[in-house]
CSV table of C-alpha atoms in Angstrom, one decimal:
chain,number,residue,atom,x,y,z
A,1,MET,CA,-0.1,-0.3,0.1
A,2,THR,CA,1.0,3.8,-1.3
A,3,VAL,CA,1.1,6.3,1.2
A,4,ASN,CA,-1.4,8.0,-0.6
A,5,ASP,CA,-3.5,4.9,0.2
A,6,ASP,CA,-2.8,5.0,4.0
A,7,SER,CA,-4.0,8.9,4.1
A,8,PHE,CA,-7.2,7.8,1.5
A,9,THR,CA,-7.7,5.0,4.4
A,10,ASN,CA,-7.5,7.6,7.2
A,11,TRP,CA,-9.7,10.0,5.4
A,12,LYS,CA,-12.0,7.3,5.2
A,13,HIS,CA,-11.8,6.4,9.3
A,14,ARG,CA,-12.0,9.9,10.2
A,15,GLU,CA,-14.8,10.3,7.4
A,16,GLU,CA,-17.0,7.4,8.8
A,17,ILE,CA,-16.0,8.7,12.3
A,18,ALA,CA,-17.6,12.1,11.8
A,19,GLU,CA,-20.8,10.1,10.2
A,20,SER,CA,-21.4,8.4,13.7
A,21,MET,CA,-21.3,11.7,15.5
A,22,ILE,CA,-24.0,13.6,13.9
A,23,PRO,CA,-27.4,11.7,15.5
A,24,MET,CA,-25.8,11.9,18.7
A,25,ILE,CA,-25.0,15.8,18.3
A,26,GLY,CA,-28.3,15.7,16.8
A,27,LYS,CA,-30.2,13.3,19.7
A,28,LEU,CA,-28.4,15.2,22.1
A,29,HIS,CA,-29.5,19.1,20.6
A,30,ARG,CA,-32.8,18.4,20.5
A,31,GLU,CA,-34.3,15.6,23.3
A,32,ARG,CA,-32.1,17.3,26.1
A,33,ASP,CA,-31.3,20.7,24.7
A,34,VAL,CA,-27.1,19.9,24.5
A,35,THR,CA,-25.0,22.0,22.2
A,36,VAL,CA,-21.6,20.1,21.4
A,37,LEU,CA,-19.3,21.9,20.9
A,38,LEU,CA,-15.8,22.6,19.6
A,39,HIS,CA,-13.0,24.6,20.5
A,40,SER,CA,-16.4,27.1,21.2
A,41,ARG,CA,-17.7,26.3,17.4
A,42,SER,CA,-21.3,24.2,17.6
A,43,LEU,CA,-21.2,20.8,15.9
A,44,VAL,CA,-25.2,20.7,15.4
A,45,ASN,CA,-26.5,20.5,12.1
A,46,LYS,CA,-23.2,20.1,10.7
A,47,SER,CA,-22.0,18.0,7.8
A,48,VAL,CA,-19.2,15.3,8.6
A,49,VAL,CA,-17.1,17.4,6.6
A,50,SER,CA,-17.4,20.4,8.0
A,51,ILE,CA,-17.1,18.6,11.3
A,52,LEU,CA,-13.6,16.8,10.1
A,53,LYS,CA,-12.7,20.3,9.0
A,54,THR,CA,-13.7,21.6,12.6
A,55,HIS,CA,-11.7,19.0,14.2
A,56,ARG,CA,-8.4,20.4,11.8
A,57,PHE,CA,-8.6,23.8,12.5
A,58,ALA,CA,-8.5,22.8,16.1
A,59,ARG,CA,-4.4,22.9,14.8
A,60,GLN,CA,-4.2,26.5,14.6
A,61,ILE,CA,-4.6,27.5,17.7
A,62,ALA,CA,-4.1,24.3,19.8
A,63,GLY,CA,-0.7,23.8,17.9
A,64,ALA,CA,-2.0,20.2,16.8
A,65,GLU,CA,-4.8,18.6,15.6
A,66,LEU,CA,-7.6,17.4,17.3
A,67,SER,CA,-8.9,14.1,16.3
A,68,VAL,CA,-12.2,13.0,15.9
A,69,THR,CA,-10.9,9.3,17.2
A,70,GLU,CA,-9.9,11.5,20.7
A,71,THR,CA,-13.6,13.4,21.2
A,72,LEU,CA,-15.2,10.7,19.7
A,73,PRO,CA,-15.4,8.8,23.2
A,74,PHE,CA,-15.9,12.1,24.7
A,75,LEU,CA,-19.5,12.0,22.8
A,76,GLU,CA,-20.1,8.5,23.5
A,77,THR,CA,-20.3,9.3,27.1
A,78,LEU,CA,-22.1,11.9,26.7
A,79,THR,CA,-25.0,10.2,25.3
A,80,THR,CA,-25.4,7.8,28.5
A,81,LEU,CA,-24.9,10.5,30.6
A,82,ASP,CA,-28.7,12.1,32.8
A,83,LEU,CA,-28.2,15.6,31.4
A,84,GLY,CA,-29.5,18.4,31.3
A,85,PRO,CA,-29.8,22.0,29.1
A,86,ALA,CA,-26.0,23.2,28.5
A,87,GLN,CA,-23.4,23.2,26.2
A,88,ILE,CA,-20.0,21.1,26.6
A,89,ASP,CA,-17.0,21.1,24.5
A,90,ILE,CA,-16.0,17.8,23.1
A,91,GLY,CA,-12.8,20.0,21.7
A,92,MET,CA,-12.4,20.9,25.4
A,93,LEU,CA,-12.9,17.8,27.3
A,94,ALA,CA,-10.0,16.4,25.1
A,95,ALA,CA,-7.8,18.9,26.1
A,96,THR,CA,-8.3,19.6,29.6
A,97,TYR,CA,-8.3,15.6,30.1
A,98,ARG,CA,-4.7,15.2,28.0
A,99,ALA,CA,-3.7,16.8,31.1
A,100,ASP,CA,-5.4,15.1,33.3
A,101,ASP,CA,-2.5,12.8,35.4
A,102,ARG,CA,-5.3,11.0,38.3
A,103,GLY,CA,-5.6,7.5,35.8
A,104,LEU,CA,-9.0,8.6,35.4
A,105,SER,CA,-10.9,6.8,32.1
A,106,VAL,CA,-12.5,9.0,29.4
A,107,ALA,CA,-15.7,8.4,31.6
A,108,GLU,CA,-15.4,8.7,34.9
A,109,PHE,CA,-13.4,12.2,33.5
A,110,THR,CA,-16.3,13.4,31.6
A,111,ALA,CA,-18.6,12.9,34.1
A,112,GLU,CA,-17.3,14.5,36.4
A,113,ALA,CA,-16.3,17.5,34.1
A,114,VAL,CA,-20.1,18.0,33.2
A,115,ALA,CA,-21.4,16.9,36.6
A,116,GLY,CA,-23.1,20.9,37.2
A,117,ALA,CA,-25.8,19.7,33.9
A,118,THR,CA,-26.2,15.9,35.1
A,119,GLY,CA,-29.3,14.4,38.3
A,120,GLY,CA,-29.9,16.9,40.3
A,121,ASN,CA,-27.3,19.5,39.0
A,122,LYS,CA,-30.0,20.0,36.0
A,123,ILE,CA,-31.5,22.8,35.0
A,124,ASP,CA,-35.0,23.3,34.3
A,125,ARG,CA,-35.4,23.3,30.5
A,126,ARG,CA,-37.3,26.9,29.2
A,127,GLU,CA,-40.3,27.4,27.9
A,128,GLY,CA,-40.2,28.7,25.1
A,129,ARG,CA,-39.5,32.6,24.5
A,130,ASP,CA,-41.2,34.9,21.3
A,131,VAL,CA,-38.6,36.9,19.8
A,132,VAL,CA,-39.8,39.5,17.1
A,133,LEU,CA,-37.8,42.0,14.7
A,134,TYR,CA,-38.8,44.8,13.5
A,135,GLY,CA,-37.0,45.7,10.0
A,136,PHE,CA,-35.8,42.7,8.1
A,137,GLY,CA,-32.5,44.1,6.4
A,138,ARG,CA,-29.1,42.9,6.5
A,139,ILE,CA,-28.6,42.2,10.0
A,140,GLY,CA,-32.7,41.0,10.5
A,141,ARG,CA,-32.2,38.2,8.1
A,142,LEU,CA,-29.0,36.8,9.9
A,143,VAL,CA,-30.5,37.1,12.7
A,144,ALA,CA,-33.5,35.1,11.9
A,145,ARG,CA,-31.4,32.4,10.2
A,146,LEU,CA,-29.9,31.9,13.1
A,147,LEU,CA,-33.2,31.8,14.8
A,148,ILE,CA,-34.3,29.7,12.9
A,149,GLU,CA,-30.3,27.4,13.3
A,150,LYS,CA,-31.3,27.1,17.4
A,151,SER,CA,-34.9,26.2,17.4
A,152,GLY,CA,-34.2,23.0,17.2
A,153,SER,CA,-35.2,21.8,21.0
A,154,GLY,CA,-38.0,23.9,19.8
A,155,ASN,CA,-37.2,24.7,23.7
A,156,GLY,CA,-35.1,28.2,23.6
A,157,LEU,CA,-35.7,31.5,21.6
A,158,ARG,CA,-38.7,31.4,18.6
A,159,LEU,CA,-38.8,33.1,15.4
A,160,ARG,CA,-42.9,34.0,15.7
A,161,ALA,CA,-43.7,37.6,14.1
A,162,ILE,CA,-41.7,40.4,11.4
A,163,VAL,CA,-42.2,44.3,11.9
A,164,VAL,CA,-41.9,46.0,8.0
A,165,ARG,CA,-43.7,48.7,5.9
A,166,GLY,CA,-45.5,47.2,2.7
A,167,GLY,CA,-43.2,46.7,0.1
A,168,GLY,CA,-46.4,46.8,-3.0
A,169,ASP,CA,-46.8,44.2,-4.4
A,170,ARG,CA,-45.7,40.6,-3.5
A,171,ASP,CA,-44.1,42.1,-0.8
A,172,ILE,CA,-43.6,38.6,1.4
A,173,VAL,CA,-42.4,37.1,-1.5
A,174,LYS,CA,-39.7,39.0,-2.2
A,175,ARG,CA,-38.9,39.2,1.7
A,176,ALA,CA,-39.0,35.2,1.2
A,177,SER,CA,-36.6,35.8,-1.2
A,178,LEU,CA,-34.2,37.2,0.4
A,179,LEU,CA,-34.1,35.0,3.7
A,180,ARG,CA,-33.7,31.9,0.7
A,181,ARG,CA,-31.0,33.3,-1.0
A,182,ASP,CA,-28.2,36.0,0.4
A,183,SER,CA,-24.9,37.4,-2.2
A,184,ILE,CA,-22.3,37.3,0.7
A,185,HIS,CA,-23.7,34.2,3.0
A,186,GLY,CA,-25.0,31.4,0.8
A,187,GLN,CA,-28.2,29.4,0.4
A,188,PHE,CA,-31.0,29.2,3.3
A,189,GLN,CA,-29.5,26.2,5.1
A,190,GLY,CA,-33.2,24.4,4.5
A,191,THR,CA,-36.5,25.3,3.1
A,192,ILE,CA,-39.1,28.0,3.4
A,193,THR,CA,-42.3,28.8,1.9
A,194,VAL,CA,-44.9,31.0,1.5
A,195,ASP,CA,-48.8,32.1,2.5
A,196,GLU,CA,-49.9,35.3,1.3
A,197,ASP,CA,-53.3,35.4,3.1
A,198,ALA,CA,-52.3,34.1,6.0
A,199,SER,CA,-49.0,36.2,5.3
A,200,THR,CA,-46.9,33.8,6.5
A,201,ILE,CA,-43.7,32.5,6.5
A,202,VAL,CA,-42.7,29.4,7.2
A,203,ALA,CA,-38.9,28.3,6.8
A,204,ASN,CA,-37.5,24.5,8.6
A,205,GLY,CA,-40.9,24.6,10.6
A,206,ASN,CA,-40.8,27.8,11.9
A,207,GLU,CA,-43.7,30.1,11.4
A,208,ILE,CA,-42.9,33.7,11.3
A,209,ARG,CA,-46.1,36.9,10.6
A,210,VAL,CA,-45.5,39.3,8.1
A,211,ILE,CA,-46.7,42.1,10.0
A,212,TYR,CA,-47.0,45.8,7.9
A,213,ALA,CA,-46.7,48.9,10.3
A,214,ASP,CA,-45.6,52.3,10.3
A,215,ASP,CA,-45.5,53.0,13.4
A,216,PRO,CA,-44.6,50.2,16.1
A,217,THR,CA,-47.3,52.1,18.5
A,218,SER,CA,-49.8,50.8,15.8
A,219,VAL,CA,-49.0,47.3,17.0
A,220,ASP,CA,-51.3,45.4,18.5
A,221,TYR,CA,-48.8,42.2,19.3
A,222,THR,CA,-51.3,39.5,21.3
A,223,ALA,CA,-53.7,39.4,18.2
A,224,TYR,CA,-50.8,37.4,16.7
A,225,GLY,CA,-50.8,35.3,20.1
A,226,ILE,CA,-47.4,36.6,20.1
A,227,LYS,CA,-47.1,36.9,24.2
A,228,ASP,CA,-43.9,38.2,26.9
A,229,ALA,CA,-41.5,38.9,23.8
A,230,ILE,CA,-38.0,40.9,23.3
A,231,LEU,CA,-38.2,43.1,19.9
A,232,ILE,CA,-35.7,43.7,18.2
A,233,ASP,CA,-35.0,46.7,16.0
A,234,ASN,CA,-33.4,46.1,13.6
A,235,THR,CA,-33.8,49.5,11.7
A,236,GLY,CA,-31.1,52.1,13.9
A,237,LYS,CA,-34.3,54.3,13.6
A,238,TRP,CA,-34.7,54.8,17.1
A,239,ARG,CA,-31.2,54.8,19.7
A,240,ASP,CA,-32.5,56.8,22.6
A,241,ARG,CA,-34.7,55.5,25.9
A,242,GLU,CA,-38.0,57.3,24.5
A,243,GLY,CA,-37.8,56.6,21.1
A,244,LEU,CA,-37.4,52.8,21.5
A,245,SER,CA,-39.6,53.1,24.7
A,246,LYS,CA,-42.5,52.8,21.5
A,247,HIS,CA,-41.8,49.2,20.7
A,248,LEU,CA,-43.2,48.7,24.4
A,249,ARG,CA,-46.9,47.5,23.1
A,250,PRO,CA,-48.9,44.3,24.7
A,251,GLY,CA,-46.8,41.5,24.3
A,252,ILE,CA,-43.3,42.4,24.0
A,253,ASP,CA,-41.2,42.3,26.9
A,254,LYS,CA,-38.1,43.9,26.4
A,255,VAL,CA,-36.6,45.5,23.9
A,256,VAL,CA,-33.0,44.9,21.9
A,257,LEU,CA,-31.1,47.7,19.2
A,258,THR,CA,-29.2,46.6,17.0
A,259,ALA,CA,-27.0,49.7,16.7
A,260,PRO,CA,-25.2,52.3,19.4
A,261,GLY,CA,-27.6,53.1,22.5
A,262,LYS,CA,-27.9,56.9,22.9
A,263,GLY,CA,-28.3,58.6,26.5
A,264,ASP,CA,-28.9,56.3,29.6
A,265,VAL,CA,-29.5,53.6,27.2
A,266,PRO,CA,-26.7,50.3,28.3
A,267,ASN,CA,-24.7,49.1,25.5
A,268,ILE,CA,-23.7,45.7,25.9
A,269,VAL,CA,-21.4,43.2,24.1
A,270,HIS,CA,-21.9,39.9,25.4
A,271,GLY,CA,-19.1,38.1,27.2
A,272,VAL,CA,-17.6,41.7,28.4
A,273,ASN,CA,-20.5,43.8,30.1
A,274,HIS,CA,-23.8,41.4,29.7
A,275,ASP,CA,-24.5,40.6,33.2
A,276,THR,CA,-24.4,43.6,34.7
A,277,ILE,CA,-28.2,43.9,32.8
A,278,LYS,CA,-29.6,44.2,35.4
A,279,PRO,CA,-33.2,41.8,35.4
A,280,ASP,CA,-35.7,44.5,35.6
A,281,GLU,CA,-34.2,47.1,31.9
A,282,ARG,CA,-36.4,46.3,29.3
A,283,ILE,CA,-34.5,48.1,26.7
A,284,MET,CA,-31.3,47.6,25.6
A,285,SER,CA,-28.5,48.2,22.5
A,286,CYS,CA,-26.2,45.8,21.6
A,287,ALA,CA,-23.7,48.1,20.8
A,288,SER,CA,-21.5,48.2,17.1
A,289,CYS,CA,-20.5,45.4,15.2
A,290,THR,CA,-16.5,47.7,16.1
A,291,THR,CA,-17.2,47.7,19.6
A,292,ASN,CA,-18.3,44.8,19.4
A,293,ALA,CA,-15.1,43.8,17.5
A,294,ILE,CA,-12.2,45.8,20.0
A,295,VAL,CA,-13.7,45.9,23.3
A,296,PRO,CA,-13.1,41.6,24.5
A,297,PRO,CA,-9.8,41.8,22.5
A,298,LEU,CA,-8.9,45.6,24.3
A,299,LYS,CA,-10.9,43.8,28.2
A,300,ALA,CA,-7.9,40.9,27.4
A,301,MET,CA,-5.3,43.3,27.1
A,302,ASP,CA,-5.7,45.3,29.7
A,303,ASP,CA,-6.6,42.3,32.3
A,304,GLU,CA,-3.0,41.1,31.4
A,305,PHE,CA,-1.0,43.8,30.5
A,306,GLY,CA,-3.4,46.8,31.4
A,307,VAL,CA,-4.4,49.2,28.9
A,308,ARG,CA,-3.1,53.0,29.4
A,309,ARG,CA,-3.9,55.2,26.1
A,310,GLY,CA,-5.0,53.6,22.5
A,311,HIS,CA,-6.6,54.1,18.8
A,312,VAL,CA,-8.3,52.1,16.7
A,313,GLU,CA,-9.0,52.6,13.5
A,314,THR,CA,-10.8,50.3,10.8
A,315,VAL,CA,-10.9,49.5,7.6
A,316,HIS,CA,-14.6,48.9,7.3
A,317,SER,CA,-16.1,47.1,4.4
A,318,PHE,CA,-19.5,48.9,2.6
A,319,THR,CA,-22.8,49.3,3.7
A,320,ASN,CA,-26.0,49.8,2.9
A,321,ASP,CA,-25.9,53.6,4.0
A,322,GLN,CA,-23.6,54.7,1.6
A,323,ASN,CA,-24.7,54.6,-2.4
A,324,LEU,CA,-23.8,52.7,-5.2
A,325,LEU,CA,-22.9,55.4,-7.0
A,326,ASP,CA,-22.5,59.2,-6.3
A,327,ASN,CA,-25.2,61.0,-5.3
A,328,TYR,CA,-26.6,63.1,-2.6
A,329,HIS,CA,-26.7,62.2,1.1
A,330,LYS,CA,-26.3,63.6,4.1
A,331,SER,CA,-22.9,62.4,5.0
A,332,GLU,CA,-20.5,64.1,2.2
A,333,ARG,CA,-17.8,61.7,1.9
A,334,ARG,CA,-20.4,58.7,2.0
A,335,GLY,CA,-22.4,60.4,-1.3
A,336,ARG,CA,-19.3,58.9,-3.5
A,337,SER,CA,-19.0,55.5,-5.0
A,338,ALA,CA,-19.2,52.9,-2.1
A,339,PRO,CA,-17.6,50.0,-4.3
A,340,LEU,CA,-15.3,52.4,-6.1
A,341,ASN,CA,-13.8,54.3,-3.7
A,342,MET,CA,-12.4,54.0,0.0
A,343,VAL,CA,-14.6,56.5,2.3
A,344,ILE,CA,-13.3,57.7,5.5
A,345,THR,CA,-15.7,58.6,7.7
A,346,GLU,CA,-16.5,58.6,11.3
A,347,THR,CA,-16.4,55.5,14.0
A,348,GLY,CA,-18.3,55.8,17.5
A,349,ALA,CA,-17.1,53.1,18.3
A,350,ALA,CA,-13.9,54.2,20.4
A,351,SER,CA,-16.0,55.9,23.0
A,352,ALA,CA,-18.6,53.2,23.1
A,353,VAL,CA,-16.6,51.5,24.4
A,354,ALA,CA,-15.9,53.2,28.4
A,355,LYS,CA,-20.0,52.3,28.4
A,356,ALA,CA,-19.0,48.8,27.8
A,357,LEU,CA,-15.7,49.3,29.4
A,358,PRO,CA,-16.5,51.6,31.9
A,359,ASP,CA,-12.9,49.7,34.0
A,360,LEU,CA,-10.9,50.7,31.6
A,361,LYS,CA,-9.3,54.5,32.6
A,362,ALA,CA,-7.3,54.1,29.1
A,363,ARG,CA,-8.8,57.1,26.3
A,364,ILE,CA,-8.8,55.2,23.3
A,365,THR,CA,-8.8,57.4,20.0
A,366,GLY,CA,-10.6,55.9,16.9
A,367,SER,CA,-11.5,56.9,13.1
A,368,SER,CA,-12.7,54.6,10.1
A,369,ILE,CA,-12.3,53.8,6.0
A,370,ARG,CA,-14.8,52.1,4.3
A,371,VAL,CA,-13.9,50.0,1.4
A,372,PRO,CA,-14.7,48.2,-1.8
A,373,VAL,CA,-15.4,45.2,-0.3
A,374,PRO,CA,-18.9,44.0,0.4
A,375,ASP,CA,-18.1,42.4,4.5
A,376,VAL,CA,-16.1,41.3,7.2
A,377,SER,CA,-13.4,44.4,7.8
A,378,ILE,CA,-10.5,44.7,10.4
A,379,ALA,CA,-10.0,46.9,13.5
A,380,ILE,CA,-6.6,47.9,14.0
A,381,LEU,CA,-5.7,48.6,17.5
A,382,ASN,CA,-3.1,50.5,18.7
A,383,LEU,CA,-1.8,50.7,22.8
A,384,GLN,CA,0.2,51.6,24.5
A,385,LEU,CA,0.3,49.0,27.4
A,386,ALA,CA,1.4,49.8,31.1
A,387,ARG,CA,4.6,47.8,31.1
A,388,GLU,CA,6.9,45.8,28.7
A,389,THR,CA,6.4,42.9,26.5
A,390,THR,CA,7.1,40.6,24.2
A,391,ARG,CA,5.4,39.4,20.7
A,392,GLU,CA,5.1,35.6,21.9
A,393,GLU,CA,3.9,36.6,25.2
A,394,VAL,CA,0.9,38.9,23.5
A,395,LEU,CA,0.4,35.7,21.5
A,396,ASP,CA,0.6,33.4,24.3
A,397,HIS,CA,-2.2,35.3,26.3
A,398,LEU,CA,-4.2,35.7,23.0
A,399,ARG,CA,-4.1,32.1,21.7
A,400,GLU,CA,-4.9,31.2,25.6
A,401,VAL,CA,-8.2,33.8,26.3
A,402,SER,CA,-9.5,32.6,22.8
A,403,LEU,CA,-9.2,28.9,24.6
A,404,THR,CA,-9.7,28.3,27.9
A,405,SER,CA,-11.2,32.1,28.9
A,406,PRO,CA,-14.5,33.5,29.2
A,407,LEU,CA,-14.1,35.3,26.2
A,408,LYS,CA,-14.0,32.0,23.8
A,409,ARG,CA,-16.4,33.3,21.9
A,410,GLN,CA,-16.0,36.0,21.3
A,411,ILE,CA,-12.3,36.3,20.5
A,412,ASP,CA,-11.1,33.8,17.8
A,413,PHE,CA,-7.0,33.1,16.6
A,414,ILE,CA,-6.0,32.5,13.8
A,415,SER,CA,-2.0,31.4,12.8
A,416,ALA,CA,-2.8,31.4,8.8
A,417,PRO,CA,0.1,33.1,6.7
A,418,ASP,CA,-2.1,33.7,4.3
A,419,ALA,CA,-5.8,34.7,5.7
A,420,VAL,CA,-7.6,37.8,3.9
A,421,SER,CA,-11.1,38.9,4.2
A,422,SER,CA,-12.9,36.5,2.8
A,423,ASP,CA,-12.0,34.2,5.0
A,424,PHE,CA,-13.3,35.0,7.4
A,425,ILE,CA,-17.1,35.3,6.5
A,426,GLY,CA,-19.4,33.5,8.9
A,427,SER,CA,-17.6,33.7,11.4
A,428,ARG,CA,-19.2,33.7,14.5
A,429,HIS,CA,-16.3,35.4,17.1
A,430,ALA,CA,-16.6,38.5,17.3
A,431,SER,CA,-12.9,39.3,16.6
A,432,ILE,CA,-10.4,37.1,15.0
A,433,VAL,CA,-7.0,37.6,15.9
A,434,ASP,CA,-4.4,38.1,13.2
A,435,ALA,CA,-0.8,36.2,14.5
A,436,GLY,CA,0.8,37.0,11.7
A,437,ALA,CA,-0.2,40.9,11.3
A,438,THR,CA,0.5,41.2,15.1
A,439,LYS,CA,3.2,43.7,15.8
A,440,VAL,CA,5.0,44.2,19.7
A,441,GLU,CA,7.6,46.3,20.6
A,442,GLY,CA,8.5,46.9,24.5
A,443,ASP,CA,5.3,48.3,26.6
A,444,ASN,CA,3.7,49.0,22.5
A,445,ALA,CA,1.0,46.0,21.1
A,446,ILE,CA,0.0,45.9,17.4
A,447,LEU,CA,-3.4,44.0,17.4
A,448,TYR,CA,-5.1,42.9,13.8
A,449,LEU,CA,-8.4,42.1,14.5
A,450,TRP,CA,-10.7,40.4,11.4
A,451,TYR,CA,-14.3,40.3,11.6
A,452,ASP,CA,-17.8,39.2,10.4
A,453,ASN,CA,-19.3,42.9,10.7
A,454,GLU,CA,-22.8,40.8,9.4
A,455,PHE,CA,-22.8,37.6,10.8
A,456,GLY,CA,-20.3,37.6,13.7
A,457,TYR,CA,-22.0,40.7,14.7
A,458,SER,CA,-25.6,39.2,14.6
A,459,CYS,CA,-23.8,36.2,16.6
A,460,GLN,CA,-23.2,38.4,19.2
A,461,VAL,CA,-26.9,39.4,19.3
A,462,ILE,CA,-28.3,36.2,19.3
A,463,ARG,CA,-26.4,36.5,22.5
A,464,VAL,CA,-27.6,38.8,24.5
A,465,VAL,CA,-30.8,38.1,24.2
A,466,GLN,CA,-30.2,34.6,24.9
A,467,HIS,CA,-28.7,36.1,28.1
A,468,VAL,CA,-32.0,38.0,28.6
A,469,SER,CA,-34.7,35.4,27.9
A,470,GLY,CA,-32.9,33.1,30.5
A,471,VAL,CA,-31.9,30.2,27.8
A,472,GLU,CA,-28.3,30.8,28.1
A,473,TYR,CA,-27.0,27.9,29.3
A,474,PRO,CA,-24.1,27.3,31.1
A,475,THR,CA,-20.8,25.5,29.1
A,476,PHE,CA,-19.0,22.5,30.6
A,477,PRO,CA,-16.4,22.5,30.9
A,478,ALA,CA,-16.5,25.9,32.6
A,479,PRO,CA,-13.9,28.8,30.7
A,480,ALA,CA,-10.8,29.4,33.3
A,481,VAL,CA,-11.2,32.9,35.0
């Protein structure tokens, strides 16, 4: 047998193992509300090849490829345990087991590591929480995809309605088509049907009512059987408490804004300050995509090295508020053609840091350039640290943060030398540290942080909504603090 034959046989063997994992992952999700992760990446509804690629990706952050032969025993053990709702990272289980020297079997170690989700420690399965999307643009449709994807167990968030202004003939068909096909993020994973007479879109069995309204104060959501819902405002039309309060109609309990909030509206970056949300807070903001990209690594750097001051320069993909061709715009430069120019503009992300990270004493400034790419941006974070360090120490710290810390769902880490922006389309992290581009000299560190300003941000929005709705389940093994 040749070396190539050996490699192919090994690949087919791993394919077979990955194939056997799919029904176990699906059953845990549907029947017990358990989401199986691999280094913070969900394996639910993933294909054989996707499972194998996720395992292989681990080598970029952990230094060695993780094999399905290594993680399968942990997954098999999970199927035998009396589990309650949880997120369980089999990549972390394998890594911590490898470092454990007590001589425990995989079954014994796994049972101990997830004990907080078994037996008398189990969390009760939550009743589904209604969600309404107000606006159905780029972020609205991606949030809809995520809500539908996560509805498999039937006990989480339930997308009940979208509210839009009437768009004329066959409006609902056109909106369903935009949900079905996306030029950047690809095809919707599943089936979508439309009932024009009932004004509903059915996506993977989720019946979504389309409500037409020009003013939030004109809608009574209880008329559609919606109660205690979380409304996600994707329009950005109202950003202060007075304006957003218009959404607090019958059937709506809380309002989450997908843009920076003004005044006393709390700006939340999940992973950093989501635990500061007061139980009785009814209005909150998820800040901006750029704020979500820079605040987690800024916190990680401040915690370890201290930050005295910093500047962030964002190179941002063009957005829908720019003109396709030169035309009038209330902002002079944004009136120039987005796909033909680099456009200097402002960013509020630096000033928003103080709201999300009030303990940070450093002054952060910022500016932005819009560039002719449709998605994925990069933030260049230039920091003066409180102590001198080395490039190796900074990268080791950020790699460890991305693997084991409470920020591991927000911060990703990549060491690929040829990474470019399109590689990060669909990333679920708020920020991806580019190891190869990182510069450190003395007390100065320059971080290059990629982020999918559409999908990564939408994932952060969903995490905030899960938290305030009570369906954000604990993760095992618990992240290192």
